[in-house]
mmCIF file of C-alpha atoms in Angstrom:
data_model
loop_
_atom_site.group_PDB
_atom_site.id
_atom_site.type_symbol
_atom_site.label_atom_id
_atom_site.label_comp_id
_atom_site.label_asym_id
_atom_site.label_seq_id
_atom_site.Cartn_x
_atom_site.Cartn_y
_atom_site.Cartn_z
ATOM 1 C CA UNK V 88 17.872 20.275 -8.748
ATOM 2 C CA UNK V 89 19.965 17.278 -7.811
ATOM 3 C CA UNK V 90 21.575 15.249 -10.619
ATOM 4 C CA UNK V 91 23.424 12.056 -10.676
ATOM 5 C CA UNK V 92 25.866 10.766 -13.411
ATOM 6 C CA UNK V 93 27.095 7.685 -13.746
ATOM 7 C CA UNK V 94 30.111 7.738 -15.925
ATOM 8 C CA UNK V 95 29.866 4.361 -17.298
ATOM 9 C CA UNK V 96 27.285 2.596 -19.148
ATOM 10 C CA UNK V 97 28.422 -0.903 -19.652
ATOM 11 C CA UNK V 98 31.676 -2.088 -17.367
ATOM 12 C CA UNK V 99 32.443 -5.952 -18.355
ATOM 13 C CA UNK V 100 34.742 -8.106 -16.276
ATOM 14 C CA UNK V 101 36.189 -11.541 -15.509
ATOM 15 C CA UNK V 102 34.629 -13.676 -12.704
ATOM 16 C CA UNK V 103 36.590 -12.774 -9.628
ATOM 17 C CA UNK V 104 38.084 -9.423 -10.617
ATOM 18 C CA UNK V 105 37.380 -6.395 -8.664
ATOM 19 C CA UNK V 106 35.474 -3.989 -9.803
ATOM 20 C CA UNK V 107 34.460 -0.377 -9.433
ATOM 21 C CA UNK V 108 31.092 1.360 -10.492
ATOM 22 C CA UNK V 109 31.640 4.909 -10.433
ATOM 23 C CA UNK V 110 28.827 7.663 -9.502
ATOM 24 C CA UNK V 111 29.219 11.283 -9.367
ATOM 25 C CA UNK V 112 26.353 13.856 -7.677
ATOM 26 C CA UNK V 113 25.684 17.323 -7.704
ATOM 27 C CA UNK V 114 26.122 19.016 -4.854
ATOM 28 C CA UNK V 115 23.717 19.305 -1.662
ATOM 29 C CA UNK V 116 23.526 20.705 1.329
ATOM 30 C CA UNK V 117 22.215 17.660 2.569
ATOM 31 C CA UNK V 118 22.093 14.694 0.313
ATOM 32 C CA UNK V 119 21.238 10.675 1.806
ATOM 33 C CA UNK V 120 23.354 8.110 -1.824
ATOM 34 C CA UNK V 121 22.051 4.716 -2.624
ATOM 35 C CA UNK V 122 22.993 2.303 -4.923
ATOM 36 C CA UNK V 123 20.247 -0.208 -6.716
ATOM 37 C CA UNK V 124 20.876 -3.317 -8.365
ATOM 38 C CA UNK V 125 18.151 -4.842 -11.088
ATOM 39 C CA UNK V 126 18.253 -8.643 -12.227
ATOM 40 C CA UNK V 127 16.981 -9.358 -15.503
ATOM 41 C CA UNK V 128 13.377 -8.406 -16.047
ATOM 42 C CA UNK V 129 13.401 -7.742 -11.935
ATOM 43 C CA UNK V 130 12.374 -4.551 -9.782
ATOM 44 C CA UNK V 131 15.113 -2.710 -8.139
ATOM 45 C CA UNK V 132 16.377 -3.979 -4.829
ATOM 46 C CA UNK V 133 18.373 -1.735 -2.437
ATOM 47 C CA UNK V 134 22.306 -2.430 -2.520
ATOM 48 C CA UNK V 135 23.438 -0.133 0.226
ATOM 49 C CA UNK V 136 22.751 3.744 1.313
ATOM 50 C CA UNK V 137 24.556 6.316 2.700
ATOM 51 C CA UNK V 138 23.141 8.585 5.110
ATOM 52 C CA UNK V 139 25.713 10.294 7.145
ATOM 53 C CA UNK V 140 28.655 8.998 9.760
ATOM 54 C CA UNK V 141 31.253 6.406 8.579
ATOM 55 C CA UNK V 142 32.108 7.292 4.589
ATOM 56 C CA UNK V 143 32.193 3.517 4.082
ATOM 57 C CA UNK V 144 29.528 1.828 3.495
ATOM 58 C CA UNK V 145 28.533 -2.004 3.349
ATOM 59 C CA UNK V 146 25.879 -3.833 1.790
ATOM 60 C CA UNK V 147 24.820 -7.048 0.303
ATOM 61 C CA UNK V 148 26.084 -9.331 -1.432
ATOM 62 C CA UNK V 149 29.980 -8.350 -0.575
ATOM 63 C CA UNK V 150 29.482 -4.760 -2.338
ATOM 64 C CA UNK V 151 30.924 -1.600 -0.240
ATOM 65 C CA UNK V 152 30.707 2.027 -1.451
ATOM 66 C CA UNK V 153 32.840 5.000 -0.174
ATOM 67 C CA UNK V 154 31.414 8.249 -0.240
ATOM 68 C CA UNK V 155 33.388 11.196 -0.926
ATOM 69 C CA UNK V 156 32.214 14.513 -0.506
ATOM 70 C CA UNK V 157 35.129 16.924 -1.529
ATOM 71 C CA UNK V 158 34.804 14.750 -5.348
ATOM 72 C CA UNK V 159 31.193 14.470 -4.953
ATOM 73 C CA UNK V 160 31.372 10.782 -5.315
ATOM 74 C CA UNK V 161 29.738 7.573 -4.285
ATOM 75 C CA UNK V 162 31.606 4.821 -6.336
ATOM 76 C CA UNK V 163 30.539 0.976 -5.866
ATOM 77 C CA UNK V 164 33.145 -1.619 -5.456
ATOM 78 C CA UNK V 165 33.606 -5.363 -5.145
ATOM 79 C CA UNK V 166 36.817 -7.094 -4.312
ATOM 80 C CA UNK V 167 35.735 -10.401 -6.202
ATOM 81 C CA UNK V 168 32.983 -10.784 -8.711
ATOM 82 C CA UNK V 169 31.147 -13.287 -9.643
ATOM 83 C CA UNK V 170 28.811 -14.572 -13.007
ATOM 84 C CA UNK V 171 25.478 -13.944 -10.330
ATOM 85 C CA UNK V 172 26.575 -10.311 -9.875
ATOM 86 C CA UNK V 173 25.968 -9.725 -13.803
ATOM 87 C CA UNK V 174 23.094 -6.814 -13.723
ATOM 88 C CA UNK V 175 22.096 -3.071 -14.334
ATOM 89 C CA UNK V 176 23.350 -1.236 -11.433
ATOM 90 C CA UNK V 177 21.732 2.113 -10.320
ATOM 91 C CA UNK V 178 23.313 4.893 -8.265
ATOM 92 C CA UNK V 179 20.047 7.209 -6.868
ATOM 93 C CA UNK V 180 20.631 10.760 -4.685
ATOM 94 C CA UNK V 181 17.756 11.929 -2.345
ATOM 95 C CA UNK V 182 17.787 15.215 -1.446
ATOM 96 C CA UNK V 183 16.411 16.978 1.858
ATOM 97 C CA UNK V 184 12.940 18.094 1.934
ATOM 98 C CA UNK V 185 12.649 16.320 -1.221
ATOM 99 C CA UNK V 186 9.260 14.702 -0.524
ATOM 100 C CA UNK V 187 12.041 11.803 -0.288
ATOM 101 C CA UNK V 188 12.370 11.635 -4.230
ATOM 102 C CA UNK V 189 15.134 9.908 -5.711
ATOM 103 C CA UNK V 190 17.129 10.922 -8.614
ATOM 104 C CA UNK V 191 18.668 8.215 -10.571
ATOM 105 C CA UNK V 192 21.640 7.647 -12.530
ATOM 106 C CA UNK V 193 21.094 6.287 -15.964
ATOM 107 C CA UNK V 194 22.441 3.094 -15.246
ATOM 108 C CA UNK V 195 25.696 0.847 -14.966
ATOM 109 C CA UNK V 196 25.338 -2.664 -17.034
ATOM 110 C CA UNK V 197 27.994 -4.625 -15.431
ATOM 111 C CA UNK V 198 28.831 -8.023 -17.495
ATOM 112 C CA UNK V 199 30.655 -10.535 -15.739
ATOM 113 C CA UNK V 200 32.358 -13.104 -18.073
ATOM 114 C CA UNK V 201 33.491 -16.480 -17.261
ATOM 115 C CA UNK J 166 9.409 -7.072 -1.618
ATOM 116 C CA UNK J 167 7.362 -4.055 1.052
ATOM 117 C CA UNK J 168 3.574 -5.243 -0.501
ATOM 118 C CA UNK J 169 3.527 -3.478 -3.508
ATOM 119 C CA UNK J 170 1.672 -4.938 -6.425
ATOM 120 C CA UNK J 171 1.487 -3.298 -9.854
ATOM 121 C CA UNK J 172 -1.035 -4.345 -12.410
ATOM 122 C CA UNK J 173 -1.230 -5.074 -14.975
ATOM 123 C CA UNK J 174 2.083 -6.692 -15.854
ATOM 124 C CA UNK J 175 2.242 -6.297 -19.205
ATOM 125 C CA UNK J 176 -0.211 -4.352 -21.509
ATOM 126 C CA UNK J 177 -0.023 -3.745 -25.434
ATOM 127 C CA UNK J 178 -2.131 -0.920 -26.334
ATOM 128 C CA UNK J 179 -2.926 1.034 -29.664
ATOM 129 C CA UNK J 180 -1.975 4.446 -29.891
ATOM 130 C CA UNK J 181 -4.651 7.160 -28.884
ATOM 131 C CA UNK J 182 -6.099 4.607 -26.548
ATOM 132 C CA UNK J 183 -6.442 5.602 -22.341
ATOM 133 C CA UNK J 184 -4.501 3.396 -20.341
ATOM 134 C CA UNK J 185 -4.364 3.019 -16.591
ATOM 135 C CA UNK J 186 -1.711 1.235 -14.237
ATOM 136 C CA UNK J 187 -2.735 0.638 -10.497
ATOM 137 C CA UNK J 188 -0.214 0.166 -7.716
ATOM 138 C CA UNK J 189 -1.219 -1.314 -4.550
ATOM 139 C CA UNK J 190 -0.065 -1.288 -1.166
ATOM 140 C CA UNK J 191 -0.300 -2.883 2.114
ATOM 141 C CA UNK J 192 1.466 -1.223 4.331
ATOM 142 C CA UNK J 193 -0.150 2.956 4.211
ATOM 143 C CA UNK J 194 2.938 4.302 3.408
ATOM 144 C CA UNK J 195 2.360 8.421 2.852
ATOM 145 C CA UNK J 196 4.687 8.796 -0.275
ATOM 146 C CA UNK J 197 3.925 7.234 -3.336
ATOM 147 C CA UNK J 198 6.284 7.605 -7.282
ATOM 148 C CA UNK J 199 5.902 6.366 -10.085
ATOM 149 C CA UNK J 200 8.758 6.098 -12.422
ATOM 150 C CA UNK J 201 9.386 5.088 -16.058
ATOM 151 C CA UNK J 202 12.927 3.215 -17.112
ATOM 152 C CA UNK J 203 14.066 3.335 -20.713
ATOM 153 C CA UNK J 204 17.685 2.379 -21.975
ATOM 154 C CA UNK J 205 19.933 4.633 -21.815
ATOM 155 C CA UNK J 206 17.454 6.844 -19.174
ATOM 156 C CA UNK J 207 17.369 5.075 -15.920
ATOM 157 C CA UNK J 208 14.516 5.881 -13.941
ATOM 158 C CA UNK J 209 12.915 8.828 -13.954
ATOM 159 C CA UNK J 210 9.996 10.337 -12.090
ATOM 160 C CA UNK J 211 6.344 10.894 -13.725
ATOM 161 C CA UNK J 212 4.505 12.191 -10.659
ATOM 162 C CA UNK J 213 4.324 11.131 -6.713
ATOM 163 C CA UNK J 214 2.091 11.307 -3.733
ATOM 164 C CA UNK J 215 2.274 12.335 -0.658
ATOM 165 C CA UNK J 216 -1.206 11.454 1.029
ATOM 166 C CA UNK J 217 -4.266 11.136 -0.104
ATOM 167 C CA UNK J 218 -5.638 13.069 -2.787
ATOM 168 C CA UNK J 219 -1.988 15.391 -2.787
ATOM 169 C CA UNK J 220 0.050 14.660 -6.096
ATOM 170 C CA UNK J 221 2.714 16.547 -8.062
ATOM 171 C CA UNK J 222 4.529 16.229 -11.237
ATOM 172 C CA UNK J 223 8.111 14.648 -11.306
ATOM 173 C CA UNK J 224 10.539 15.612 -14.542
ATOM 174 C CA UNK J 225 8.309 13.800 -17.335
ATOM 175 C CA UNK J 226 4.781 14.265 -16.394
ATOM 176 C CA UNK J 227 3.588 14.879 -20.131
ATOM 177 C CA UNK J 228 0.631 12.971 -21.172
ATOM 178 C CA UNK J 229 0.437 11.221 -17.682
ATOM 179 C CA UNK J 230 -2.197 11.779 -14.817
ATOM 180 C CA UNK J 231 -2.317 10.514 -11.566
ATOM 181 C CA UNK J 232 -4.842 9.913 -9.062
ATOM 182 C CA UNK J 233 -4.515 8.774 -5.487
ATOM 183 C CA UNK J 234 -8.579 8.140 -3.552
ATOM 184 C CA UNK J 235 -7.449 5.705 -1.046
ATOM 185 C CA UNK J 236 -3.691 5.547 0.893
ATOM 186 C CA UNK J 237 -2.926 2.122 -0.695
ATOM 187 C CA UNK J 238 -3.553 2.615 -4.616
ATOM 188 C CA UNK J 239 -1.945 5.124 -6.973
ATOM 189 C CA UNK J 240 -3.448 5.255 -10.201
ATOM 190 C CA UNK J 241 -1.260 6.420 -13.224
ATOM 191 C CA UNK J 242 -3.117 7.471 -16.595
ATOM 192 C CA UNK J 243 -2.345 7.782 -20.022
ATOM 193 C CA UNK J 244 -4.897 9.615 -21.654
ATOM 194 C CA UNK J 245 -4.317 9.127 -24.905
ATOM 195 C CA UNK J 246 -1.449 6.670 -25.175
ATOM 196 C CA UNK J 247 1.535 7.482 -27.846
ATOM 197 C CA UNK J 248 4.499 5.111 -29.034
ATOM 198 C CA UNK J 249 6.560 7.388 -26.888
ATOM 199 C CA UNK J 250 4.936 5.920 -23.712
ATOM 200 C CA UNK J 251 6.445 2.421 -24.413
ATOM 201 C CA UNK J 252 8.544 1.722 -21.505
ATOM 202 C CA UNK J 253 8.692 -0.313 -18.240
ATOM 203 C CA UNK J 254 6.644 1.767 -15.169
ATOM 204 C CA UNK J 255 7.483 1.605 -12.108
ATOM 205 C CA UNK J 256 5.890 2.035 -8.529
ATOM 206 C CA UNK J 257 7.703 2.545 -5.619
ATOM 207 C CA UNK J 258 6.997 3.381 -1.953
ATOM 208 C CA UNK J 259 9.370 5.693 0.480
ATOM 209 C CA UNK J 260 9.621 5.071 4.189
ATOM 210 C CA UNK J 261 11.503 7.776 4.561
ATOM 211 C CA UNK J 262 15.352 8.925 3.979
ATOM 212 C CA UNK J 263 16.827 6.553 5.977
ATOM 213 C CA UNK J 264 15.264 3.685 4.185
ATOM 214 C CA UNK J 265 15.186 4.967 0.865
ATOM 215 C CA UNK J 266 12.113 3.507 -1.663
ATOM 216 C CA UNK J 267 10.825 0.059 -2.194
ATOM 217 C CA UNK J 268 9.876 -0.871 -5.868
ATOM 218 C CA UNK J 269 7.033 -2.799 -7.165
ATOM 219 C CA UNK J 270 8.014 -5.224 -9.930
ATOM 220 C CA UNK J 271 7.130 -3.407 -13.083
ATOM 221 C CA UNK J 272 4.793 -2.974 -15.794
ATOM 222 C CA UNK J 273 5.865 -3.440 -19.462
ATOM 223 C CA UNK J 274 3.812 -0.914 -21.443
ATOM 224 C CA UNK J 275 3.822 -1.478 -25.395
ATOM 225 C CA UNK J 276 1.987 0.773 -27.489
ATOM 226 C CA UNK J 277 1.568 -0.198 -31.350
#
């Protein structure tokens, strides 16, 4: 069964730092990465995926993930962050002929501090 | 935000009480989840749909039912609600790989 880890809980920063969310998987055959970002007593809202082609992936809000498959990785970054960016992040794996589930990490709480 | 509606919202219920959460759709997507989020858990999956009338469990489908009559609504049931079941539940919908899953925006379940 897939698994994903996410190998830190809480990451705080200053306001226009870069930072890095880091997410590991276990390894597929075939496996489509996305990243989810929740706002305070929100729903989740889709960041950026990775499906195959280009290992470098943008999304919104200037975030950018690189997917590595020899370190089974799928880390988050963001050159420059700012106070609005301050939310639970959530790295998810789907797996082929999965009925299109999605396995979730348990969650990156990224503080950004003024 | 895909036309997904959960309901209710919120809910406090007593222990050993049935509960029920309905997510709607608009759009007759095939594949239906619902997921619970705790701290420290993320989300993880209580049972899905993938037409109408076809379910099957997820990794926590203890103490949860699900029922799915109609393409837009996906029923989840507690039987017999416990103080374990006091999370945030979430519905989502799945377009298919490429696109991922759309969420609903949560129901806060508290059970006293």
């Amino acid at each position: 069964a897939q698994s994903v880890t996410q190998l830190d809980s809480q990451v705080p920063v200053f306001e226009e730092a870069p930072v890095e969310l880091r997410c590991n998987y276990s390894s597929s055959v075939s496996v489509y990465l996305f990243w989810y970002v929740q706002y305070p007593n929100q729903g989740l809202q889709l960041l950026l995926k990775y499906l195959s082609g280009s290992t470098l992936v943008k999304g919104i809000n200037g975030f950018e993930a690189e997917f590595n498959k020899s370190q089974t990785s799928f880390h988050l970054r963001k050159p420059s962050v700012h106070i609005s960016d301050t939310a639970e992040y959530f790295c998810a794996a789907m797996s082929g002929g999965s009925n299109y589930k999605l396995t979730f990490g348990k969650g990156t709480l990224l503080t950004v501090n003024p | 935000d895909a036309g997904i509606t959960q309901s209710p919202r919120h809910k406090v219920t007593e222990t050993g009480t049935p509960v029920t959460l309905r997510c709607h759709q608009t759009e007759n997507h095939r594949y239906m989840y619902w997921y619970r989020q705790d701290p420290g858990h993320g989300l993880r999956l209580i049972h899905y749909s993938y037409g109408v009338k076809d379910t099957d469990k997820g990794e926590v489908s203890d103490g949860y039912s699900v029922s799915r009559s109609k393409t837009e609504d996906f029923l989840l049931t507690l039987e017999s609600a416990t103080s374990s079941q006091t999370s945030v539940y979430f519905c989502a919908i799945s377009v298919g790989a490429g696109v991922g899953a759309f969420f609903g925006q949560g129901t806060r379940l508290t059970v006293v």
